Amino acid sequence: MSLFLVRAINIQDIMKMIARLFLVFLFIQSTYGKKHLTRTSQPWLTLNGERPAVIARGGYSGVFPESSDIANNVALQTSLPDTIIYCNLQISKDGGGYCLSSLNLANTTNIADLLPDGQKSYVIDGQPMQGYFTVDYTAEQLCNFSVIQNIFSRPALFDALALPISAVEQVAKLQPPGFWINVQYSNFYAQHKLDPALYIQDMLKTTAINYISSPEINFLKSLNGKINKVNTQLIFMFKEATAVEPTTNQTYASLLKDLPSIKLFASGILVPKEYILPINAQMYLEAPTTLVLDAHKQGLQVYAYSFANDDVASYNYSYDPTAEYLQFIDNAQFSVDGFLTDFPSTASEAIACLAHNKNASRTIKGKPLVISYNGASGVYPGSTDLAYQQAVDDGADVIDCSVQMSKDGVAFCSDLADLASSTTAKATFLSRAATIPEIQSKNGIFSFDLSWSEIQTLQPLIASPFSNAAGMVRNPANKSKGKFVTLEDFLEFSKQKKVFGILIDIQNAAYLASNKGLSIADAVATALSNATFDKQSTQKVLIQSDDSAVLSKFSNVPSYEKVLRIEEEVSGILTATVDELKKFAGAVNLHRTSIIPSPNSFTTASTPIVEEMHKANISVYVSVFSNEFVAIAQDYYSDPIVELATYISSPFDVDGVVTEYPATATAYLRSPCSNPDARLDYTFTPVLPGAMLQSVSGGGSLGMPPAAAPAPTLTVADVVDPPLPPVSNSSTAANISASTEPNAATAPAPSKNSQTTNVANLGVSLIAVVVVSLL
């Protein structure tokens, strides 16, 4: 039977189609943005004074195959109510119109798998191109192919849904608030006796098309006088500056210098975002151009494109995609008139929730706390003076100091005792490297083997935990800026800045006491007492450790909140464990995957651990939030604010978030959209854990990987540690004693109890799901 024969309709096909559409409906309803009735009007510097438009490129193409039904539906459900759907027009051999981003079908469909020998070669805009082209296939033939994710760094999971290529008429039936058709290759189609202009004129008889764009001047001019410009705007699309426009044979850079001539045939321009905010070779922003102002003077609207959450943008944005959008709309000089984006919900957040809120106060006071992780360690080297200042500037409620000890007993702030990767220690003190199994399995250069004067010669280095991903380094301009601070200086800084609170993290106490003659707990207690934190109630003090014996040493200061740090992934806690935990701690710091597991970068059903802790009146803090999209599960759309909103909102309602980027968390909490009771036409809505995978699996397990064993439940043995050993005299270091608490009674030196040793393996590979057939 020929591949191109129409497939027979049978009951099984119909049932599969209904089942998938029902799941898509559930997925959208349970997961995406809420819309309300009213919102406060905001001033905008757009040409018409209205808020910028959100233009969804092929629907929600950042996650789903471009222009598929699910991509278009999700874009409309997650984004502002006036979101525009963008269709890149391709025309079939028999004159049908389709929405596909690439002229070459091999980039956007599964055609190469079905017709491996079907490639042809054409000259496109003067350049040879080999592939598969719509001009060689009829509408009947194209219905046999399905769309795929055309950016290969994005999840291909939804390719298995066998989503059909969308005809323009199918997209129009969704009745989007705005419909935008882009015609990229009018000259190519003309060579094949196909006329996109005639196709659009026919479509306009029955379909509202609000915008028509093209990078070819002749095509736009051919529509002048043939369309109603009140209802349909013509937009000239600029390609990269050095590309040549086929009508004039001029570069787009040269055409940009003559905006009055563009006004003769278009009402607006669509430009790469770098035309407005250039980025230098070091990936930092340069001064904005005058393009938006110049175009607005000519009466031209300006739309910008190439926005995506999962692309490395300027380091100025600290990997927060909303920060990039705001740069284009929330300044005192100009605002673009709209964004063409692969992630329309994020553009909607920036416009509806974050713009014009830089100086706003928290919408809901007190909860949750924004707690820094080594200061603003995504911007500066962690635990340095600059990182702490940045955290304060970014609005962190609580700044943190993970205390380490030098050989001569100086307590200072640093994420880990091992300084090998976080400083320049390897260049100077490689001979001091050692392996200490009680602390870590790998070799290290440890702070307690160096004097404070030696440590002060080291330069802290900014952490780039995701640098293995292409270009995912953090703020290289700040790579080695800042200096370490002592605990004493950190406490003084906290008092001067009048931060809401401080978190002091204590590590390796048992090892330091028994092997190095150092009492880190006593050093902390003494420093806090000397700074009078034990005698005041204006600033919150959180004492954190993974060792219950350390927390017990601070029980004589009731105003201190004791926090048990649980680094391993867990799924619940026994009642007996809760009873024991409450004897020495009033809060826990959990890894975020203990609340919402995310194996293979997709969330699964959430655990009940937050509810269990809250029932016992135990506060829950969650670690560690990062802005980098590679650290964020796909369910959150590569958007760090969506992830934060999910944990902060009901049903989890966590008491605090520990983050390397406090500015992102505080921006969300300042936003009116963080208030669930606000009457807005757009607001943040947390995702439903596991909904995205459920939409693929068909609500069952067929085609899904085997379920991973659940993470272990916390037992008493996981949270209760032996008493701290006495401070050894084997070291020449001075023993630090606290005036507020004597050393612990003599006890045998323990081997630190691992909180959980049977952590579930969540590294199961995600196998392909069953392909669902479509007509």
mmCIF file of C-alpha atoms in Angstrom, residues 289-574:
data_model
loop_
_atom_site.group_PDB
_atom_site.id
_atom_site.type_symbol
_atom_site.label_atom_id
_atom_site.label_comp_id
_atom_site.label_asym_id
_atom_site.label_seq_id
_atom_site.Cartn_x
_atom_site.Cartn_y
_atom_site.Cartn_z
ATOM 1 C CA THR A 289 20.511 51.734 20.400
ATOM 2 C CA THR A 290 18.032 54.445 19.472
ATOM 3 C CA LEU A 291 16.112 52.102 17.167
ATOM 4 C CA VAL A 292 12.877 51.962 19.192
ATOM 5 C CA LEU A 293 12.784 55.726 19.664
ATOM 6 C CA ASP A 294 13.645 56.362 16.003
ATOM 7 C CA ALA A 295 11.001 53.933 14.766
ATOM 8 C CA HIS A 296 8.339 55.332 17.080
ATOM 9 C CA LYS A 297 9.077 58.821 15.732
ATOM 10 C CA GLN A 298 8.229 57.459 12.287
ATOM 11 C CA GLY A 299 5.024 55.880 13.580
ATOM 12 C CA LEU A 300 6.440 52.358 13.273
ATOM 13 C CA GLN A 301 5.778 49.749 15.896
ATOM 14 C CA VAL A 302 8.784 47.676 17.007
ATOM 15 C CA TYR A 303 8.602 43.984 17.765
ATOM 16 C CA ALA A 304 11.650 42.045 18.913
ATOM 17 C CA TYR A 305 12.394 38.351 18.388
ATOM 18 C CA SER A 306 14.737 35.515 19.468
ATOM 19 C CA PHE A 307 13.487 35.268 23.065
ATOM 20 C CA ALA A 308 13.804 31.865 24.709
ATOM 21 C CA ASN A 309 14.235 30.783 28.329
ATOM 22 C CA ASP A 310 16.606 27.957 27.429
ATOM 23 C CA ASP A 311 19.146 30.033 25.580
ATOM 24 C CA VAL A 312 22.222 31.628 27.139
ATOM 25 C CA ALA A 313 21.593 35.363 27.036
ATOM 26 C CA SER A 314 23.658 38.206 28.472
ATOM 27 C CA TYR A 315 25.307 37.584 31.835
ATOM 28 C CA ASN A 316 23.669 40.819 32.957
ATOM 29 C CA TYR A 317 20.420 38.892 33.321
ATOM 30 C CA SER A 318 21.830 36.278 35.745
ATOM 31 C CA TYR A 319 19.952 33.564 33.846
ATOM 32 C CA ASP A 320 16.581 35.045 34.799
ATOM 33 C CA PRO A 321 14.587 35.256 31.535
ATOM 34 C CA THR A 322 12.137 37.769 32.977
ATOM 35 C CA ALA A 323 15.050 40.137 33.601
ATOM 36 C CA GLU A 324 15.734 40.167 29.876
ATOM 37 C CA TYR A 325 12.152 41.001 28.958
ATOM 38 C CA LEU A 326 12.091 43.799 31.520
ATOM 39 C CA GLN A 327 15.181 45.360 29.977
ATOM 40 C CA PHE A 328 13.136 45.963 26.817
ATOM 41 C CA ILE A 329 9.965 47.336 28.424
ATOM 42 C CA ASP A 330 10.670 48.641 31.921
ATOM 43 C CA ASN A 331 13.056 51.537 31.514
ATOM 44 C CA ALA A 332 12.672 55.276 31.398
ATOM 45 C CA GLN A 333 13.522 55.606 27.684
ATOM 46 C CA PHE A 334 11.491 53.164 25.588
ATOM 47 C CA SER A 335 9.402 50.010 25.372
ATOM 48 C CA VAL A 336 9.142 47.610 22.478
ATOM 49 C CA ASP A 337 5.630 46.976 21.251
ATOM 50 C CA GLY A 338 5.836 43.228 21.592
ATOM 51 C CA PHE A 339 7.930 40.084 21.968
ATOM 52 C CA LEU A 340 8.109 37.097 19.630
ATOM 53 C CA THR A 341 8.936 34.312 22.044
ATOM 54 C CA ASP A 342 9.101 30.532 22.426
ATOM 55 C CA PHE A 343 7.973 30.852 26.069
ATOM 56 C CA PRO A 344 4.916 33.125 26.051
ATOM 57 C CA SER A 345 4.027 32.589 29.716
ATOM 58 C CA THR A 346 7.368 34.059 30.798
ATOM 59 C CA ALA A 347 6.860 37.110 28.608
ATOM 60 C CA SER A 348 3.397 37.434 30.157
ATOM 61 C CA GLU A 349 4.889 37.315 33.665
ATOM 62 C CA ALA A 350 7.315 40.082 32.842
ATOM 63 C CA ILE A 351 4.638 42.314 31.362
ATOM 64 C CA ALA A 352 1.705 41.662 33.692
ATOM 65 C CA CYS A 353 3.459 40.891 36.974
ATOM 66 C CA LEU A 354 6.982 42.271 37.162
ATOM 67 C CA ALA A 355 7.142 45.468 35.134
ATOM 68 C CA HIS A 356 6.855 48.713 37.113
ATOM 69 C CA ASN A 357 7.388 46.881 40.414
ATOM 70 C CA LYS A 358 11.064 47.557 41.117
ATOM 71 C CA ASN A 359 10.319 49.605 44.223
ATOM 72 C CA ALA A 360 7.223 47.748 45.346
ATOM 73 C CA SER A 361 6.906 46.153 48.770
ATOM 74 C CA ARG A 362 6.112 42.536 49.394
ATOM 75 C CA THR A 363 2.479 41.771 48.697
ATOM 76 C CA ILE A 364 2.354 39.365 51.663
ATOM 77 C CA LYS A 365 4.645 40.136 54.613
ATOM 78 C CA GLY A 366 6.738 37.680 56.585
ATOM 79 C CA LYS A 367 6.447 34.460 54.644
ATOM 80 C CA PRO A 368 8.196 32.890 52.934
ATOM 81 C CA LEU A 369 11.704 33.966 53.855
ATOM 82 C CA VAL A 370 14.161 34.553 51.047
ATOM 83 C CA ILE A 371 17.416 33.078 52.333
ATOM 84 C CA SER A 372 20.671 33.576 50.479
ATOM 85 C CA TYR A 373 22.944 30.670 49.654
ATOM 86 C CA ASN A 374 26.479 31.906 50.357
ATOM 87 C CA GLY A 375 25.142 35.361 49.662
ATOM 88 C CA ALA A 376 24.159 36.117 46.078
ATOM 89 C CA SER A 377 26.529 33.391 44.916
ATOM 90 C CA GLY A 378 25.143 33.385 41.389
ATOM 91 C CA VAL A 379 26.476 36.904 40.906
ATOM 92 C CA TYR A 380 29.729 36.988 42.932
ATOM 93 C CA PRO A 381 32.001 34.357 44.455
ATOM 94 C CA GLY A 382 30.067 32.839 47.327
ATOM 95 C CA SER A 383 30.565 33.888 50.953
ATOM 96 C CA THR A 384 32.462 37.047 50.017
ATOM 97 C CA ASP A 385 31.823 40.602 51.071
ATOM 98 C CA LEU A 386 30.463 41.418 47.603
ATOM 99 C CA ALA A 387 28.133 38.408 47.558
ATOM 100 C CA TYR A 388 26.641 39.430 50.891
ATOM 101 C CA GLN A 389 26.230 43.041 49.842
ATOM 102 C CA GLN A 390 24.531 41.910 46.641
ATOM 103 C CA ALA A 391 22.173 39.670 48.611
ATOM 104 C CA VAL A 392 21.180 42.623 50.783
ATOM 105 C CA ASP A 393 20.745 44.843 47.730
ATOM 106 C CA ASP A 394 18.596 42.139 46.129
ATOM 107 C CA GLY A 395 16.243 42.097 49.110
ATOM 108 C CA ALA A 396 17.167 38.824 50.819
ATOM 109 C CA ASP A 397 15.443 38.472 54.192
ATOM 110 C CA VAL A 398 18.136 36.231 55.636
ATOM 111 C CA ILE A 399 21.809 36.104 54.703
ATOM 112 C CA ASP A 400 23.812 33.007 55.489
ATOM 113 C CA CYS A 401 27.292 32.085 56.631
ATOM 114 C CA SER A 402 28.525 28.504 56.395
ATOM 115 C CA VAL A 403 31.216 28.596 59.047
ATOM 116 C CA GLN A 404 34.649 27.063 58.458
ATOM 117 C CA MET A 405 37.672 27.096 60.738
ATOM 118 C CA SER A 406 41.268 27.965 59.979
ATOM 119 C CA LYS A 407 44.127 26.021 61.510
ATOM 120 C CA ASP A 408 44.654 28.746 64.091
ATOM 121 C CA GLY A 409 41.016 28.869 65.150
ATOM 122 C CA VAL A 410 39.574 31.760 63.087
ATOM 123 C CA ALA A 411 35.934 31.223 62.122
ATOM 124 C CA PHE A 412 35.079 32.529 58.658
ATOM 125 C CA CYS A 413 32.398 32.114 55.982
ATOM 126 C CA SER A 414 32.845 29.630 53.139
ATOM 127 C CA ASP A 415 30.546 27.098 51.552
ATOM 128 C CA LEU A 416 32.828 24.113 52.185
ATOM 129 C CA ALA A 417 35.886 23.270 54.231
ATOM 130 C CA ASP A 418 37.539 22.151 50.995
ATOM 131 C CA LEU A 419 38.922 25.284 49.337
ATOM 132 C CA ALA A 420 40.348 23.536 46.273
ATOM 133 C CA SER A 421 37.606 24.407 43.784
ATOM 134 C CA SER A 422 36.237 27.592 45.339
ATOM 135 C CA THR A 423 39.552 29.468 45.611
ATOM 136 C CA THR A 424 43.005 29.670 44.055
ATOM 137 C CA ALA A 425 44.334 27.240 46.694
ATOM 138 C CA LYS A 426 45.530 24.680 44.114
ATOM 139 C CA ALA A 427 48.065 27.141 42.758
ATOM 140 C CA THR A 428 49.655 27.745 46.175
ATOM 141 C CA PHE A 429 48.883 24.933 48.572
ATOM 142 C CA LEU A 430 48.601 21.810 46.441
ATOM 143 C CA SER A 431 51.154 20.158 48.706
ATOM 144 C CA ARG A 432 48.634 20.448 51.583
ATOM 145 C CA ALA A 433 46.037 18.375 49.732
ATOM 146 C CA ALA A 434 44.623 15.450 51.699
ATOM 147 C CA THR A 435 41.855 12.881 51.606
ATOM 148 C CA ILE A 436 39.522 12.936 54.611
ATOM 149 C CA PRO A 437 36.824 10.265 54.235
ATOM 150 C CA GLU A 438 34.841 11.674 57.168
ATOM 151 C CA ILE A 439 34.229 14.830 55.118
ATOM 152 C CA GLN A 440 34.382 13.851 51.456
ATOM 153 C CA SER A 441 35.623 11.065 49.208
ATOM 154 C CA LYS A 442 37.770 13.175 46.911
ATOM 155 C CA ASN A 443 41.064 14.900 47.609
ATOM 156 C CA GLY A 444 40.866 18.441 48.964
ATOM 157 C CA ILE A 445 42.718 21.398 50.423
ATOM 158 C CA PHE A 446 41.004 22.040 53.730
ATOM 159 C CA SER A 447 40.652 25.307 55.606
ATOM 160 C CA PHE A 448 41.624 23.740 58.938
ATOM 161 C CA ASP A 449 45.033 22.846 57.497
ATOM 162 C CA LEU A 450 45.749 26.487 56.608
ATOM 163 C CA SER A 451 46.244 29.468 58.879
ATOM 164 C CA TRP A 452 43.965 32.476 58.540
ATOM 165 C CA SER A 453 46.848 34.541 57.150
ATOM 166 C CA GLU A 454 47.355 31.875 54.480
ATOM 167 C CA ILE A 455 43.646 31.773 53.655
ATOM 168 C CA GLN A 456 43.634 35.530 53.231
ATOM 169 C CA THR A 457 46.160 35.166 50.401
ATOM 170 C CA LEU A 458 43.633 33.099 48.411
ATOM 171 C CA GLN A 459 41.243 34.556 45.883
ATOM 172 C CA PRO A 460 37.654 33.272 46.057
ATOM 173 C CA LEU A 461 36.276 32.015 42.715
ATOM 174 C CA ILE A 462 32.690 32.177 41.521
ATOM 175 C CA ALA A 463 31.065 28.756 41.326
ATOM 176 C CA SER A 464 29.807 27.582 37.922
ATOM 177 C CA PRO A 465 28.121 24.289 38.770
ATOM 178 C CA PHE A 466 26.587 23.906 35.313
ATOM 179 C CA SER A 467 29.595 24.943 33.228
ATOM 180 C CA ASN A 468 29.633 21.566 31.465
ATOM 181 C CA ALA A 469 26.593 22.792 29.590
ATOM 182 C CA ALA A 470 27.700 25.003 26.724
ATOM 183 C CA GLY A 471 28.309 28.533 27.931
ATOM 184 C CA MET A 472 26.713 28.049 31.334
ATOM 185 C CA VAL A 473 29.317 29.900 33.340
ATOM 186 C CA ARG A 474 28.397 32.526 35.906
ATOM 187 C CA ASN A 475 29.240 36.177 35.534
ATOM 188 C CA PRO A 476 32.868 35.824 34.362
ATOM 189 C CA ALA A 477 33.496 39.536 34.936
ATOM 190 C CA ASN A 478 33.086 38.829 38.655
ATOM 191 C CA LYS A 479 34.912 35.514 38.605
ATOM 192 C CA SER A 480 37.497 36.436 41.240
ATOM 193 C CA LYS A 481 36.053 39.518 42.896
ATOM 194 C CA GLY A 482 35.459 39.903 46.611
ATOM 195 C CA LYS A 483 37.169 38.628 49.734
ATOM 196 C CA PHE A 484 36.388 36.181 52.510
ATOM 197 C CA VAL A 485 34.924 37.572 55.716
ATOM 198 C CA THR A 486 35.318 36.324 59.265
ATOM 199 C CA LEU A 487 32.253 35.285 61.211
ATOM 200 C CA GLU A 488 32.753 38.314 63.416
ATOM 201 C CA ASP A 489 32.746 40.635 60.402
ATOM 202 C CA PHE A 490 29.698 38.862 58.941
ATOM 203 C CA LEU A 491 27.741 39.431 62.145
ATOM 204 C CA GLU A 492 28.739 43.077 62.283
ATOM 205 C CA PHE A 493 27.728 43.530 58.634
ATOM 206 C CA SER A 494 24.343 41.918 59.349
ATOM 207 C CA LYS A 495 23.702 44.311 62.212
ATOM 208 C CA GLN A 496 24.725 47.356 60.193
ATOM 209 C CA LYS A 497 22.491 46.379 57.257
ATOM 210 C CA LYS A 498 19.613 45.528 59.608
ATOM 211 C CA VAL A 499 18.719 42.398 57.694
ATOM 212 C CA PHE A 500 15.680 40.518 58.942
ATOM 213 C CA GLY A 501 17.790 37.559 59.958
ATOM 214 C CA ILE A 502 20.936 35.477 59.646
ATOM 215 C CA LEU A 503 21.508 31.766 59.093
ATOM 216 C CA ILE A 504 24.654 30.216 60.532
ATOM 217 C CA ASP A 505 25.478 26.793 59.105
ATOM 218 C CA ILE A 506 27.833 24.581 61.117
ATOM 219 C CA GLN A 507 29.684 21.723 59.424
ATOM 220 C CA ASN A 508 32.101 18.941 60.428
ATOM 221 C CA ALA A 509 31.867 19.689 64.158
ATOM 222 C CA ALA A 510 32.671 16.154 65.329
ATOM 223 C CA TYR A 511 35.680 15.795 63.048
ATOM 224 C CA LEU A 512 37.116 19.177 63.990
ATOM 225 C CA ALA A 513 36.764 18.478 67.705
ATOM 226 C CA SER A 514 38.293 15.018 67.690
ATOM 227 C CA ASN A 515 40.950 15.497 65.010
ATOM 228 C CA LYS A 516 41.860 19.168 64.878
ATOM 229 C CA GLY A 517 41.285 20.391 68.412
ATOM 230 C CA LEU A 518 38.722 22.942 67.247
ATOM 231 C CA SER A 519 35.237 23.494 68.668
ATOM 232 C CA ILE A 520 33.353 25.147 65.825
ATOM 233 C CA ALA A 521 30.074 25.151 67.773
ATOM 234 C CA ASP A 522 31.691 27.017 70.645
ATOM 235 C CA ALA A 523 33.309 29.450 68.215
ATOM 236 C CA VAL A 524 29.879 30.258 66.756
ATOM 237 C CA ALA A 525 28.217 30.567 70.165
ATOM 238 C CA THR A 526 30.936 32.935 71.368
ATOM 239 C CA ALA A 527 30.771 35.101 68.247
ATOM 240 C CA LEU A 528 26.986 35.393 68.464
ATOM 241 C CA SER A 529 27.168 36.264 72.150
ATOM 242 C CA ASN A 530 29.884 38.864 71.605
ATOM 243 C CA ALA A 531 27.708 40.447 68.909
ATOM 244 C CA THR A 532 24.734 40.337 71.353
ATOM 245 C CA PHE A 533 22.574 38.241 69.012
ATOM 246 C CA ASP A 534 21.660 36.068 72.010
ATOM 247 C CA LYS A 535 20.273 39.094 73.852
ATOM 248 C CA GLN A 536 18.039 40.639 71.192
ATOM 249 C CA SER A 537 14.872 39.740 69.310
ATOM 250 C CA THR A 538 14.925 42.205 66.441
ATOM 251 C CA GLN A 539 16.935 40.001 64.081
ATOM 252 C CA LYS A 540 16.068 36.361 63.551
ATOM 253 C CA VAL A 541 18.908 33.869 64.122
ATOM 254 C CA LEU A 542 18.799 30.453 62.479
ATOM 255 C CA ILE A 543 21.382 27.871 63.557
ATOM 256 C CA GLN A 544 21.655 25.138 60.942
ATOM 257 C CA SER A 545 23.532 21.849 60.898
ATOM 258 C CA ASP A 546 23.178 18.293 59.680
ATOM 259 C CA ASP A 547 24.267 17.178 63.186
ATOM 260 C CA SER A 548 21.622 17.038 65.923
ATOM 261 C CA ALA A 549 24.329 17.254 68.601
ATOM 262 C CA VAL A 550 25.407 20.635 67.244
ATOM 263 C CA LEU A 551 21.858 21.976 67.366
ATOM 264 C CA SER A 552 21.438 20.693 70.916
ATOM 265 C CA LYS A 553 24.400 22.828 72.028
ATOM 266 C CA PHE A 554 22.344 25.956 71.278
ATOM 267 C CA SER A 555 19.256 24.922 73.224
ATOM 268 C CA ASN A 556 20.136 27.412 75.978
ATOM 269 C CA VAL A 557 19.167 30.341 73.684
ATOM 270 C CA PRO A 558 15.443 29.863 72.981
ATOM 271 C CA SER A 559 15.319 32.748 70.518
ATOM 272 C CA TYR A 560 17.573 30.877 68.100
ATOM 273 C CA GLU A 561 15.692 28.745 65.579
ATOM 274 C CA LYS A 562 17.460 25.422 65.124
ATOM 275 C CA VAL A 563 17.367 24.003 61.587
ATOM 276 C CA LEU A 564 18.256 20.426 60.707
ATOM 277 C CA ARG A 565 19.794 20.308 57.234
ATOM 278 C CA ILE A 566 18.756 17.134 55.392
ATOM 279 C CA GLU A 567 20.865 16.948 52.255
ATOM 280 C CA GLU A 568 19.727 13.552 50.978
ATOM 281 C CA GLU A 569 16.504 13.120 49.060
ATOM 282 C CA VAL A 570 13.741 11.773 51.282
ATOM 283 C CA SER A 571 10.033 11.239 50.817
ATOM 284 C CA GLY A 572 8.502 11.335 54.293
ATOM 285 C CA ILE A 573 9.088 11.141 58.015
ATOM 286 C CA LEU A 574 7.896 8.707 60.676
#
